XYZ file of C-alpha atoms in Angstrom:
440
model
C -31.032 -8.864 44.520
C -34.011 -8.467 42.226
C -33.922 -7.393 38.561
C -37.043 -6.669 36.520
C -37.685 -5.241 33.045
C -40.561 -2.982 32.074
C -41.207 -2.548 28.351
C -42.073 1.036 27.393
C -42.595 0.166 23.713
C -40.983 -2.107 21.105
C -37.752 -0.077 21.156
C -37.467 1.183 24.737
C -37.416 -0.488 28.132
C -36.426 0.205 31.733
C -34.539 -2.292 33.884
C -34.918 -1.937 37.658
C -32.150 -3.338 39.881
C -32.933 -3.676 43.611
C -29.977 -4.263 45.936
C -30.343 -5.162 49.599
C -27.702 -5.050 52.324
C -27.449 -8.846 52.290
C -26.212 -8.693 48.670
C -23.033 -6.783 49.487
C -22.363 -6.837 53.255
C -20.249 -10.023 53.332
C -17.994 -8.810 50.526
C -17.571 -5.388 52.144
C -16.740 -7.017 55.505
C -14.129 -9.216 53.840
C -12.438 -6.231 52.160
C -12.472 -4.248 55.419
C -10.755 -7.189 57.166
C -8.052 -7.158 54.480
C -7.626 -3.396 54.956
C -7.302 -3.895 58.689
C -4.529 -6.482 58.247
C -2.550 -4.147 55.995
C -3.359 -0.783 57.585
C -0.326 1.092 58.898
C -1.676 3.838 61.181
C 0.526 5.682 63.738
C -0.198 4.600 67.317
C -1.328 1.081 66.385
C 0.540 -2.084 65.622
C 0.080 -3.312 62.061
C -3.030 -5.516 61.925
C -4.380 -4.258 65.266
C -6.154 -1.068 64.151
C -9.726 -1.009 65.612
C -12.299 -2.125 63.052
C -14.476 0.895 63.912
C -11.695 3.197 62.733
C -11.261 1.213 59.499
C -15.013 1.314 58.854
C -15.178 5.041 59.509
C -12.275 5.758 57.156
C -12.961 3.298 54.321
C -16.366 1.673 54.866
C -18.561 3.952 52.758
C -16.270 4.173 49.734
C -15.768 0.377 49.721
C -19.510 -0.186 50.014
C -20.241 2.193 47.100
C -17.565 0.541 44.976
C -18.896 -2.963 45.686
C -22.518 -1.995 45.023
C -21.518 -0.472 41.674
C -19.567 -3.626 40.729
C -22.493 -5.804 41.755
C -24.945 -3.739 39.695
C -22.741 -3.857 36.584
C -22.130 -7.602 36.805
C -25.778 -8.387 37.504
C -27.041 -6.092 34.748
C -24.689 -7.625 32.157
C -25.720 -11.128 33.219
C -29.410 -10.200 33.019
C -29.057 -8.745 29.502
C -27.233 -11.897 28.368
C -29.664 -14.351 29.936
C -32.706 -12.466 28.653
C -31.050 -12.234 25.191
C -31.792 -8.528 24.979
C -30.278 -6.985 21.841
C -29.528 -3.440 22.930
C -28.132 -0.393 21.144
C -25.520 1.693 22.929
C -25.251 1.038 26.678
C -27.802 1.127 29.510
C -28.312 4.680 30.791
C -28.839 5.166 34.538
C -31.895 7.257 35.397
C -31.157 10.162 37.703
C -32.838 9.914 41.130
C -33.118 13.299 42.858
C -33.762 11.808 46.306
C -31.065 9.099 46.142
C -28.801 8.658 49.188
C -25.920 6.249 49.930
C -26.837 6.427 53.636
C -29.540 3.753 53.220
C -28.967 -0.010 53.394
C -31.123 -1.019 50.422
C -30.962 0.623 47.011
C -32.984 0.740 43.832
C -31.528 1.723 40.457
C -33.207 2.141 37.078
C -31.563 1.925 33.652
C -32.995 2.979 30.311
C -32.439 0.587 27.403
C -32.599 1.224 23.670
C -33.605 -2.022 21.961
C -32.576 -3.136 18.486
C -35.589 -3.265 16.139
C -36.952 -6.453 14.616
C -37.142 -6.432 10.820
C -36.696 -8.561 7.714
C -34.192 -7.990 4.888
C -35.679 -8.384 1.405
C -33.025 -9.185 -1.223
C -35.508 -9.147 -4.101
C -34.645 -5.707 -5.476
C -37.579 -4.082 -7.266
C -35.260 -1.750 -9.116
C -32.321 -3.838 -10.317
C -28.887 -2.891 -8.980
C -26.208 -2.478 -11.667
C -23.301 -4.902 -11.593
C -20.444 -3.566 -13.709
C -18.239 -5.809 -15.820
C -15.195 -3.657 -16.617
C -13.277 -4.637 -19.746
C -9.888 -3.448 -20.963
C -10.560 -1.900 -24.388
C -8.136 -1.313 -27.286
C -7.345 2.289 -26.235
C -6.337 1.168 -22.748
C -4.202 -1.670 -24.112
C -2.502 0.718 -26.567
C -1.671 3.084 -23.696
C -0.341 0.271 -21.505
C 1.876 -1.076 -24.295
C 3.230 2.451 -24.823
C 3.819 2.842 -21.067
C 5.868 -0.379 -21.081
C 7.823 0.880 -24.093
C 8.519 4.129 -22.229
C 9.520 2.348 -19.036
C 12.133 0.282 -20.858
C 12.971 2.936 -23.436
C 16.105 5.037 -23.806
C 16.473 8.694 -22.844
C 17.826 10.854 -25.658
C 19.167 14.320 -24.833
C 17.785 17.312 -26.766
C 18.632 20.985 -27.226
C 15.118 22.470 -27.160
C 11.807 21.414 -25.661
C 9.149 19.892 -27.915
C 5.846 18.122 -27.252
C 6.264 14.780 -25.483
C 9.599 15.712 -23.846
C 10.765 15.291 -20.247
C 12.295 18.375 -18.663
C 14.540 18.433 -15.606
C 14.936 21.715 -13.766
C 14.558 23.577 -10.487
C 11.361 25.179 -9.180
C 11.987 28.250 -6.998
C 9.857 30.519 -4.812
C 11.908 32.409 -2.226
C 8.956 33.473 -0.034
C 7.862 29.858 0.539
C 11.508 28.673 0.571
C 10.871 26.352 -2.370
C 14.002 25.202 -4.194
C 13.270 21.793 -5.681
C 14.880 19.972 -8.582
C 12.313 17.867 -10.432
C 11.767 16.027 -13.685
C 8.389 16.639 -15.305
C 6.619 15.424 -18.428
C 5.472 18.263 -20.644
C 2.256 16.319 -21.215
C 1.422 16.681 -17.491
C 1.482 20.495 -17.694
C -2.102 21.784 -17.835
C -3.334 24.163 -20.515
C -1.932 25.376 -23.823
C -0.800 28.699 -22.307
C 1.477 26.946 -19.795
C 2.732 24.414 -22.339
C 3.693 27.182 -24.809
C 6.010 28.641 -22.140
C 8.040 25.419 -22.280
C 8.024 24.805 -26.052
C 11.341 25.900 -27.557
C 13.024 26.457 -24.162
C 16.698 25.507 -23.888
C 19.040 24.562 -21.037
C 19.571 27.643 -18.841
C 16.275 29.311 -19.743
C 14.097 30.541 -16.854
C 10.339 30.070 -17.215
C 7.873 32.078 -15.100
C 4.852 30.093 -13.889
C 2.036 30.076 -11.337
C 1.089 27.109 -9.158
C -2.668 27.413 -9.754
C -3.697 25.065 -12.565
C -0.101 24.202 -13.440
C -0.484 20.403 -13.490
C -3.305 18.142 -14.592
C -3.173 16.545 -11.119
C -2.431 18.260 -7.784
C -0.418 15.238 -6.674
C 2.072 16.001 -9.443
C 2.403 19.569 -8.148
C 2.958 18.114 -4.673
C 5.803 15.912 -5.938
C 7.337 18.567 -8.173
C 7.566 21.134 -5.345
C 8.308 18.677 -2.527
C 5.304 19.846 -0.475
C 2.615 18.025 1.484
C -1.041 17.744 0.483
C -2.027 20.395 3.054
C 0.691 22.762 1.837
C -0.483 22.716 -1.792
C -4.182 23.077 -0.908
C -5.364 26.277 -2.641
C -1.718 27.299 -3.148
C -1.483 30.321 -5.472
C 2.110 31.581 -5.764
C 4.486 32.506 -8.615
C 7.318 30.127 -9.496
C 10.396 30.155 -11.659
C 11.601 27.009 -13.385
C 15.207 26.894 -14.610
C 15.674 24.332 -17.385
C 18.676 22.063 -16.701
C 18.120 19.050 -18.930
C 15.811 18.100 -21.819
C 15.168 14.505 -22.802
C 12.808 12.515 -24.939
C 12.117 8.838 -24.334
C 12.907 6.718 -27.330
C 10.378 3.894 -27.093
C 11.679 0.362 -26.697
C 10.918 -1.983 -29.560
C 8.087 -4.439 -29.038
C 10.108 -7.638 -29.322
C 11.168 -10.718 -27.348
C 13.797 -8.746 -25.437
C 11.085 -6.403 -24.112
C 8.735 -9.296 -23.269
C 11.475 -11.017 -21.258
C 12.319 -7.821 -19.356
C 8.712 -7.313 -18.330
C 7.527 -10.866 -17.580
C 10.651 -13.050 -17.436
C 12.148 -15.380 -20.066
C 9.684 -16.875 -22.571
C 6.525 -16.134 -20.524
C 5.219 -13.964 -23.381
C 6.267 -14.634 -26.990
C 4.289 -12.200 -29.150
C 2.631 -8.780 -29.074
C -0.731 -10.549 -29.107
C 0.231 -12.496 -25.967
C 1.555 -9.256 -24.421
C -1.796 -7.555 -24.951
C -3.667 -10.584 -23.636
C -1.500 -10.588 -20.476
C -2.047 -6.845 -19.953
C -5.787 -7.323 -20.480
C -5.920 -10.190 -17.990
C -3.963 -8.283 -15.306
C -5.938 -5.072 -15.843
C -9.315 -6.803 -15.637
C -8.306 -8.524 -12.391
C -7.653 -5.084 -10.899
C -10.876 -3.742 -12.396
C -12.798 -6.622 -10.806
C -11.687 -5.481 -7.349
C -13.059 -1.990 -8.022
C -16.249 -3.347 -9.569
C -16.787 -5.609 -6.533
C -16.303 -2.712 -4.127
C -18.752 -0.592 -6.121
C -21.270 -3.460 -6.127
C -20.991 -3.880 -2.355
C -21.498 -0.118 -1.928
C -24.527 -0.193 -4.254
C -26.128 -3.106 -2.375
C -25.438 -1.326 0.924
C -27.150 1.845 -0.325
C -30.102 -0.162 -1.649
C -30.620 -2.115 1.577
C -30.393 1.001 3.765
C -32.927 2.827 1.594
C -35.327 -0.124 1.237
C -35.211 -1.841 4.636
C -37.644 0.031 6.850
C -37.485 -0.029 10.638
C -37.581 2.462 13.475
C -34.749 3.211 15.880
C -34.936 4.321 19.541
C -33.811 7.756 18.348
C -34.384 9.742 21.559
C -32.542 7.135 23.630
C -29.607 7.088 21.193
C -29.333 10.888 21.263
C -29.226 10.802 25.091
C -26.626 8.037 24.964
C -24.450 9.887 22.405
C -24.517 12.951 24.657
C -22.652 11.077 27.421
C -20.855 8.231 25.576
C -17.796 10.113 24.309
C -14.785 11.520 26.102
C -16.412 14.970 26.051
C -20.103 15.393 26.927
C -22.312 16.854 24.165
C -25.166 19.282 24.317
C -28.561 17.901 23.220
C -28.167 19.831 19.954
C -24.710 18.347 19.285
C -25.954 14.842 20.106
C -28.904 15.246 17.706
C -26.513 16.365 14.967
C -24.190 13.423 15.664
C -27.126 11.001 15.538
C -28.164 12.377 12.160
C -24.614 11.834 10.838
C -24.295 8.292 12.170
C -27.866 7.014 11.625
C -27.205 5.628 8.134
C -24.118 3.729 9.316
C -25.999 2.320 12.306
C -28.846 1.170 10.073
C -26.432 -0.707 7.816
C -24.643 -2.258 10.818
C -27.993 -3.689 11.936
C -28.863 -4.878 8.396
C -25.419 -6.432 7.938
C -25.676 -8.176 11.317
C -29.109 -9.523 10.389
C -27.883 -10.878 7.019
C -24.833 -12.487 8.647
C -26.885 -14.085 11.439
C -29.864 -15.261 9.363
C -27.620 -16.851 6.751
C -24.964 -18.232 9.127
C -22.162 -16.217 7.522
C -20.134 -15.747 10.705
C -16.421 -16.427 10.371
C -14.184 -18.565 12.567
C -10.518 -18.185 13.439
C -9.357 -20.826 10.941
C -11.048 -18.933 8.124
C -9.400 -15.708 9.286
C -5.996 -17.439 9.343
C -6.457 -18.778 5.802
C -7.614 -15.373 4.577
C -4.628 -13.678 6.225
C -2.280 -16.245 4.690
C -3.621 -15.430 1.237
C -3.191 -11.713 1.929
C 0.410 -12.221 3.083
C 1.259 -14.410 0.052
C -0.086 -11.735 -2.291
C 2.008 -9.077 -0.547
C 5.147 -11.237 -0.743
C 4.543 -11.970 -4.442
C 4.686 -8.239 -5.156
C 8.276 -8.302 -3.916
C 9.223 -11.362 -5.962
C 8.791 -13.980 -3.201
C 6.554 -16.368 -5.110
C 7.082 -19.603 -3.143
C 7.559 -18.791 0.565
C 8.111 -21.614 3.064
C 4.940 -22.693 4.885
C 6.579 -22.167 8.299
C 7.629 -18.638 7.354
C 4.074 -17.918 6.229
C 2.600 -19.268 9.473
C 5.004 -17.142 11.548
C 4.063 -13.986 9.632
C 0.335 -14.757 9.911
C 0.706 -15.232 13.666
C 2.502 -11.882 14.012
C -0.097 -10.088 11.871
C -3.049 -11.482 13.831
C -1.413 -10.676 17.166
C -1.886 -7.016 16.235
C -5.487 -6.294 17.259
C -5.980 -3.407 14.821
C -4.620 -5.434 11.901
C -6.669 -8.499 12.882
C -9.825 -6.370 13.053
C -9.117 -4.835 9.636
C -8.597 -8.263 8.044
C -11.710 -9.637 9.751
C -13.757 -6.765 8.307
C -12.332 -7.494 4.847
C -13.247 -11.178 5.171
C -16.785 -10.322 6.307
C -17.151 -7.969 3.320
C -15.947 -10.734 1.004
C -18.460 -13.203 2.466
C -21.281 -10.692 2.138
C -20.316 -9.854 -1.446
C -20.297 -13.534 -2.430
C -23.655 -14.024 -0.697
C -25.188 -11.020 -2.485
C -23.877 -12.229 -5.853
C -25.578 -15.593 -5.292
C -28.863 -14.248 -3.924
C -29.603 -10.975 -5.715
C -30.419 -10.636 -9.413
C -28.387 -7.756 -10.838
C -28.500 -5.797 -14.070
C -25.102 -6.614 -15.635
C -23.512 -3.803 -17.629
C -20.262 -4.128 -19.582
C -18.201 -0.927 -19.633
C -14.675 0.281 -20.245
C -12.741 1.560 -17.247
C -13.198 5.141 -18.430
C -16.973 4.652 -18.722
C -17.042 3.036 -15.267
C -15.267 6.022 -13.684
C -17.624 8.502 -15.381
C -20.758 6.608 -14.310
C -19.791 5.699 -10.769
C -17.672 8.650 -9.666
C -19.423 11.286 -11.826
């Protein structure tokens, strides 16, 4: 067997694989002998079928199968030994005059090669790194939310601002008949809110679904429908008032602190606010980190210039999926996926050049931390080490879960690397300002 590579340009090459009869004949003969031993053909004793008959019946298909296996194995070995960094998979070139009736064969495969490039982390235009702080307004709201959560419901005769109303939403056509408790504050618009003000138990209020709540998810919960079912839903509703309550806020005192955080963890309103601030800013940091990683990704994709073997990739996309694509569909798919492919190559380059690859021990430790955090949410603060190890083993035995955690660990490593090696423009913002700036 002979394998040679011809470079077309920096991004495209053709590999030629030449197979002679000597490369596959012994293996084919061995398989035919095995077939002969096992063949059960009427008129012949088992194992005594003439070899000519076996060859005639199975010889060609076995030979084709073995040649294809040989080509695949040899091609993979060649790509590995030559350290060729390819995109997609090798594409066989169609040969109009090809015939399996010959003894020697020649096959050609097109390759799309990964480009060579450098990643410059010295950003000319500084990337913004957000430092999200919990301001006084947010802390006031969180303290009030805690007071509401541990407050006391007081029954009322008529609806006023700030009340909770329990009742049944009905629409006969859509077979909606759902009892729900809603906050008047979540009803959108003064016109809708006025319909509730002054209502008493037994009153029926006529409403429309469009623009009823300040958040479609609240409409989803109130009507007991799925996200798809409420999409662009415009129907009339009736709401029969069954109960009216107002939440009497819990006092901000030691009893409340102990209910929220456990005995004597927090001993004053100042400590309560500090604890809320600390917890909130930990959560904000996660969002700020994700935004920073996204911003660096966008910057690197836009500012790292290299060419791709575009025509090869379009041809490969046309045949790579379960369903073949037309050239037009493949071109459209390439346009959609090009940005992601570019970042995959940039990410791979950063990981390789800076030796940021992860090993299994690191993945185990990362998974253990993830599991401990999950268990802490359910009050299991000090799990046994053996129990942790058993859970980690089960989690990592699931390939999809292991891949997801590995991707998270890689993202964490990249983020830490970027923080250490890129100079950012640090901007302190409240959470509300962060949402407005980043999510527009």
